[in-house]
Amino acid sequence: MLTRRIGGAELEVIVADITTLSVDAIVNAANTSLLGGGGVDGAIHRAAGPDLVAECRMLHGCKTGHAKITKGYRLRAAHVIHTVGPVWNGGTLGEDDLLASCYRRSMGLCGKHRLTSVAFPAISTGIFRFPADRAADIAVRTTVEGLSAAPSVTRVVFCCFAEPNAKLHAEALARHPGPC
Ligand code: AR6
């Protein structure tokens, strides 16, 4: 839908099922148990197979705004970065910062593990009800900022499940001022 080069990375917005992508890591919009759920979390666990939840069990959960990495098992992606977005409660409980933290920490893990490509779903915009336009701005801004902590990353995919959300990400990416 849109591709833009910023610094050393290509950022692209696509409409797809994230479980089908060939990237070093896909990001999972998980819950604090890390033991699976509905939405993209359920789809990733179904596609990865039961070894994923077995590895997740050893991680003893994840706080909101944090991120943990596992292998991808039956996925094309070698890794899954599990992050827990905030539940939208009107915006007064630090939801923006917590959502930004998901993207920042996920990019940090990409840097730490020297990954070259990563795909994000629109974290928190489904079951957790975060407003999609506000989330798209945070996703694009924080990911671009996070490139400096992840110089290995040359490709970032914003993988939306539906066209309207992809349009919001494409607009946010198009109006981004460029390298931070
Ligand atoms: N590929 C890409 N995007 C997807 C896919 C997919 N296969 N499936 C859904 N989406 P959600 P949340 C989009 O609800 O809001 C789970 O139960 C979806 O359209 O998956 O962070 C967890 O265990 C939406 O835009 O995650 C948590 O309990 C986006 O992914 C809770 O839901 C996120 O929607 C997390 O809620």
CSV table of C-alpha atoms and ligand atoms in Angstrom, one decimal:
chain,number,residue,atom,x,y,z
A,1,MET,CA,0.0,0.0,0.0
A,2,LEU,CA,2.9,2.4,0.8
A,3,THR,CA,6.6,2.0,1.2
A,4,ARG,CA,9.0,4.7,2.5
A,5,ARG,CA,12.7,4.7,3.1
A,6,ILE,CA,13.8,6.5,6.3
A,7,GLY,CA,17.5,6.3,7.2
A,8,GLY,CA,18.7,2.8,6.4
A,9,ALA,CA,15.3,1.2,6.6
A,10,GLU,CA,12.3,0.6,4.3
A,11,LEU,CA,9.0,0.9,6.1
A,12,GLU,CA,6.0,-0.5,4.4
A,13,VAL,CA,2.2,-0.7,5.1
A,14,ILE,CA,0.4,-3.8,3.9
A,15,VAL,CA,-2.9,-5.5,4.4
A,16,ALA,CA,-2.2,-9.2,5.2
A,17,ASP,CA,-2.4,-12.0,7.7
A,18,ILE,CA,0.8,-11.5,9.7
A,19,THR,CA,1.2,-15.2,10.2
A,20,THR,CA,2.1,-15.6,6.5
A,21,LEU,CA,5.0,-13.2,6.4
A,22,SER,CA,8.6,-14.1,5.7
A,23,VAL,CA,10.4,-11.7,8.1
A,24,ASP,CA,12.9,-12.3,10.9
A,25,ALA,CA,10.3,-11.6,13.5
A,26,ILE,CA,6.6,-11.0,13.7
A,27,VAL,CA,5.2,-9.1,16.7
A,28,ASN,CA,2.4,-10.6,18.7
A,29,ALA,CA,-0.3,-8.4,20.4
A,30,ALA,CA,-0.4,-10.7,23.4
A,31,ASN,CA,-1.8,-10.5,26.9
A,32,THR,CA,0.1,-10.5,30.2
A,33,SER,CA,-0.1,-14.3,30.6
A,34,LEU,CA,1.6,-14.9,27.2
A,35,LEU,CA,-0.4,-18.1,27.0
A,36,GLY,CA,-2.4,-17.2,23.9
A,37,GLY,CA,-5.8,-15.6,23.3
A,38,GLY,CA,-8.0,-14.4,20.5
A,39,GLY,CA,-7.3,-12.0,17.6
A,40,VAL,CA,-3.8,-12.0,16.2
A,41,ASP,CA,-2.5,-13.8,19.3
A,42,GLY,CA,-4.7,-16.8,18.6
A,43,ALA,CA,-3.8,-16.8,14.9
A,44,ILE,CA,0.0,-16.7,15.7
A,45,HIS,CA,-0.3,-19.6,18.2
A,46,ARG,CA,-2.4,-21.7,15.8
A,47,ALA,CA,0.1,-21.1,13.0
A,48,ALA,CA,3.2,-21.6,15.1
A,49,GLY,CA,2.0,-24.8,16.7
A,50,PRO,CA,2.1,-26.0,20.4
A,51,ASP,CA,5.8,-25.6,20.9
A,52,LEU,CA,5.2,-21.8,21.0
A,53,VAL,CA,3.0,-21.9,24.1
A,54,ALA,CA,5.4,-24.4,25.7
A,55,GLU,CA,8.3,-21.8,25.3
A,56,CYS,CA,5.9,-19.0,26.4
A,57,ARG,CA,5.1,-20.9,29.6
A,58,MET,CA,8.8,-20.6,30.6
A,59,LEU,CA,8.7,-16.8,30.3
A,60,HIS,CA,6.3,-16.3,33.3
A,61,GLY,CA,4.2,-13.6,31.6
A,62,CYS,CA,4.9,-10.1,30.4
A,63,LYS,CA,4.0,-6.7,31.8
A,64,THR,CA,1.9,-4.3,29.8
A,65,GLY,CA,4.2,-2.2,27.6
A,66,HIS,CA,7.0,-4.8,27.8
A,67,ALA,CA,8.2,-7.4,25.2
A,68,LYS,CA,9.7,-10.8,25.2
A,69,ILE,CA,11.1,-12.9,22.3
A,70,THR,CA,10.7,-16.6,21.4
A,71,LYS,CA,11.3,-18.8,18.4
A,72,GLY,CA,8.7,-18.9,15.6
A,73,TYR,CA,8.4,-22.7,15.3
A,74,ARG,CA,6.2,-23.5,12.3
A,75,LEU,CA,5.9,-19.9,11.2
A,76,ARG,CA,8.0,-18.6,8.3
A,77,ALA,CA,9.3,-16.0,10.8
A,78,ALA,CA,12.2,-17.3,12.8
A,79,HIS,CA,11.1,-15.3,15.9
A,80,VAL,CA,8.0,-14.0,17.6
A,81,ILE,CA,8.2,-10.8,19.7
A,82,HIS,CA,5.4,-10.9,22.2
A,83,THR,CA,4.3,-7.5,23.5
A,84,VAL,CA,1.3,-6.5,25.7
A,85,GLY,CA,-0.5,-3.4,24.6
A,86,PRO,CA,-2.7,-1.4,26.9
A,87,VAL,CA,-6.5,-1.8,27.2
A,88,TRP,CA,-8.0,1.6,26.1
A,89,ASN,CA,-9.7,3.2,29.1
A,90,GLY,CA,-10.3,6.7,27.7
A,91,GLY,CA,-6.6,7.8,27.4
A,92,THR,CA,-6.1,9.0,31.0
A,93,LEU,CA,-4.3,5.9,32.3
A,94,GLY,CA,-1.1,6.3,30.4
A,95,GLU,CA,-2.3,4.3,27.4
A,96,ASP,CA,-0.3,6.3,24.8
A,97,ASP,CA,3.0,5.8,26.7
A,98,LEU,CA,2.3,2.1,27.2
A,99,LEU,CA,1.5,1.6,23.5
A,100,ALA,CA,4.7,3.5,22.5
A,101,SER,CA,6.6,1.3,25.0
A,102,CYS,CA,5.5,-1.8,23.1
A,103,TYR,CA,6.9,-0.5,19.8
A,104,ARG,CA,10.1,0.8,21.5
A,105,ARG,CA,10.9,-2.4,23.4
A,106,SER,CA,10.1,-4.6,20.4
A,107,MET,CA,12.5,-2.5,18.3
A,108,GLY,CA,15.0,-2.8,21.1
A,109,LEU,CA,14.8,-6.6,21.0
A,110,CYS,CA,15.3,-6.5,17.2
A,111,GLY,CA,18.5,-4.5,17.8
A,112,LYS,CA,19.7,-6.8,20.6
A,113,HIS,CA,19.1,-10.0,18.4
A,114,ARG,CA,20.5,-8.3,15.3
A,115,LEU,CA,17.3,-8.9,13.3
A,116,THR,CA,17.0,-7.4,9.9
A,117,SER,CA,13.2,-7.4,9.4
A,118,VAL,CA,10.2,-7.1,11.6
A,119,ALA,CA,6.4,-7.0,11.1
A,120,PHE,CA,4.0,-5.3,13.5
A,121,PRO,CA,0.2,-5.8,13.8
A,122,ALA,CA,-1.8,-2.8,14.9
A,123,ILE,CA,-1.2,-3.5,18.6
A,124,SER,CA,-4.2,-2.8,21.0
A,125,THR,CA,-6.6,-1.7,18.2
A,126,GLY,CA,-8.8,-4.9,18.3
A,127,ILE,CA,-10.0,-6.5,21.5
A,128,PHE,CA,-8.2,-3.8,23.6
A,129,ARG,CA,-10.1,-1.0,21.7
A,130,PHE,CA,-7.4,1.6,21.4
A,131,PRO,CA,-8.5,4.2,18.8
A,132,ALA,CA,-7.0,3.1,15.5
A,133,ASP,CA,-5.9,6.6,14.3
A,134,ARG,CA,-4.1,7.5,17.5
A,135,ALA,CA,-2.5,4.1,17.6
A,136,ALA,CA,-1.3,4.4,14.0
A,137,ASP,CA,0.5,7.7,14.8
A,138,ILE,CA,2.2,6.2,17.8
A,139,ALA,CA,3.2,3.0,15.9
A,140,VAL,CA,4.9,4.9,13.1
A,141,ARG,CA,6.5,7.6,15.3
A,142,THR,CA,7.9,5.2,17.9
A,143,THR,CA,9.1,2.7,15.3
A,144,VAL,CA,11.0,5.3,13.4
A,145,GLU,CA,12.6,6.6,16.7
A,146,GLY,CA,13.4,2.9,17.5
A,147,LEU,CA,15.5,2.5,14.3
A,148,SER,CA,18.4,4.1,16.1
A,149,ALA,CA,18.4,1.4,18.7
A,150,ALA,CA,18.1,-1.3,16.0
A,151,PRO,CA,20.6,-0.5,13.2
A,152,SER,CA,20.4,-4.1,12.0
A,153,VAL,CA,16.8,-3.5,10.9
A,154,THR,CA,16.4,-2.7,7.2
A,155,ARG,CA,12.8,-3.6,6.8
A,156,VAL,CA,9.7,-2.7,9.0
A,157,VAL,CA,6.3,-3.9,8.0
A,158,PHE,CA,3.1,-2.4,9.4
A,159,CYS,CA,0.8,-5.4,8.8
A,160,CYS,CA,-2.8,-4.4,9.0
A,161,PHE,CA,-5.7,-6.8,8.8
A,162,ALA,CA,-8.1,-4.4,7.1
A,163,GLU,CA,-7.9,-1.6,4.6
A,164,PRO,CA,-9.1,1.2,6.9
A,165,ASN,CA,-6.4,0.6,9.4
A,166,ALA,CA,-3.7,0.3,6.7
A,167,LYS,CA,-4.9,3.7,5.3
A,168,LEU,CA,-4.3,5.2,8.8
A,169,HIS,CA,-0.8,3.8,9.0
A,170,ALA,CA,0.0,4.9,5.4
A,171,GLU,CA,-1.1,8.4,6.2
A,172,ALA,CA,0.9,8.5,9.4
A,173,LEU,CA,4.0,7.2,7.5
A,174,ALA,CA,3.5,9.7,4.7
A,175,ARG,CA,3.4,12.6,7.0
A,176,HIS,CA,6.3,11.5,9.2
A,177,PRO,CA,9.0,14.2,9.0
A,178,GLY,CA,11.8,11.7,8.4
A,179,PRO,CA,14.9,10.5,10.3
A,180,CYS,CA,15.0,11.4,14.0
B,1,AR6,N1,-2.8,-10.6,11.1
B,1,AR6,C1,-2.7,-9.2,11.2
B,1,AR6,N2,-3.5,-8.5,12.0
B,1,AR6,C2,-4.4,-9.1,12.7
B,1,AR6,C3,-4.7,-10.5,12.6
B,1,AR6,C4,-3.8,-11.2,11.7
B,1,AR6,N3,-3.9,-12.6,11.5
B,1,AR6,N4,-5.7,-10.9,13.4
B,1,AR6,C5,-6.2,-9.7,13.9
B,1,AR6,N5,-5.4,-8.7,13.5
B,1,AR6,P1,-6.2,-7.9,18.6
B,1,AR6,P2,-5.3,-6.3,20.9
B,1,AR6,C6,-5.5,-7.2,13.9
B,1,AR6,O1,-7.6,-8.0,19.1
B,1,AR6,O2,-6.3,-5.3,20.6
B,1,AR6,C7,-6.0,-11.2,22.4
B,1,AR6,O3,-7.0,-12.0,23.0
B,1,AR6,C8,-6.8,-6.7,14.4
B,1,AR6,O4,-7.7,-6.4,13.3
B,1,AR6,O5,-5.6,-9.2,18.0
B,1,AR6,O6,-3.9,-5.9,21.2
B,1,AR6,C9,-4.7,-11.1,23.3
B,1,AR6,O7,-4.5,-12.4,24.0
B,1,AR6,C10,-6.4,-5.5,15.1
B,1,AR6,O8,-6.2,-4.4,14.2
B,1,AR6,O9,-5.1,-7.4,19.8
B,1,AR6,C11,-5.1,-10.1,24.3
B,1,AR6,O10,-5.9,-10.5,25.3
B,1,AR6,C12,-5.0,-5.8,15.6
B,1,AR6,O11,-4.6,-7.0,15.0
B,1,AR6,C13,-5.9,-9.1,23.4
B,1,AR6,O12,-6.5,-9.9,22.4
B,1,AR6,C14,-4.9,-6.1,17.1
B,1,AR6,O13,-6.1,-6.8,17.5
B,1,AR6,C15,-5.1,-8.1,22.8
B,1,AR6,O14,-5.9,-7.1,22.1
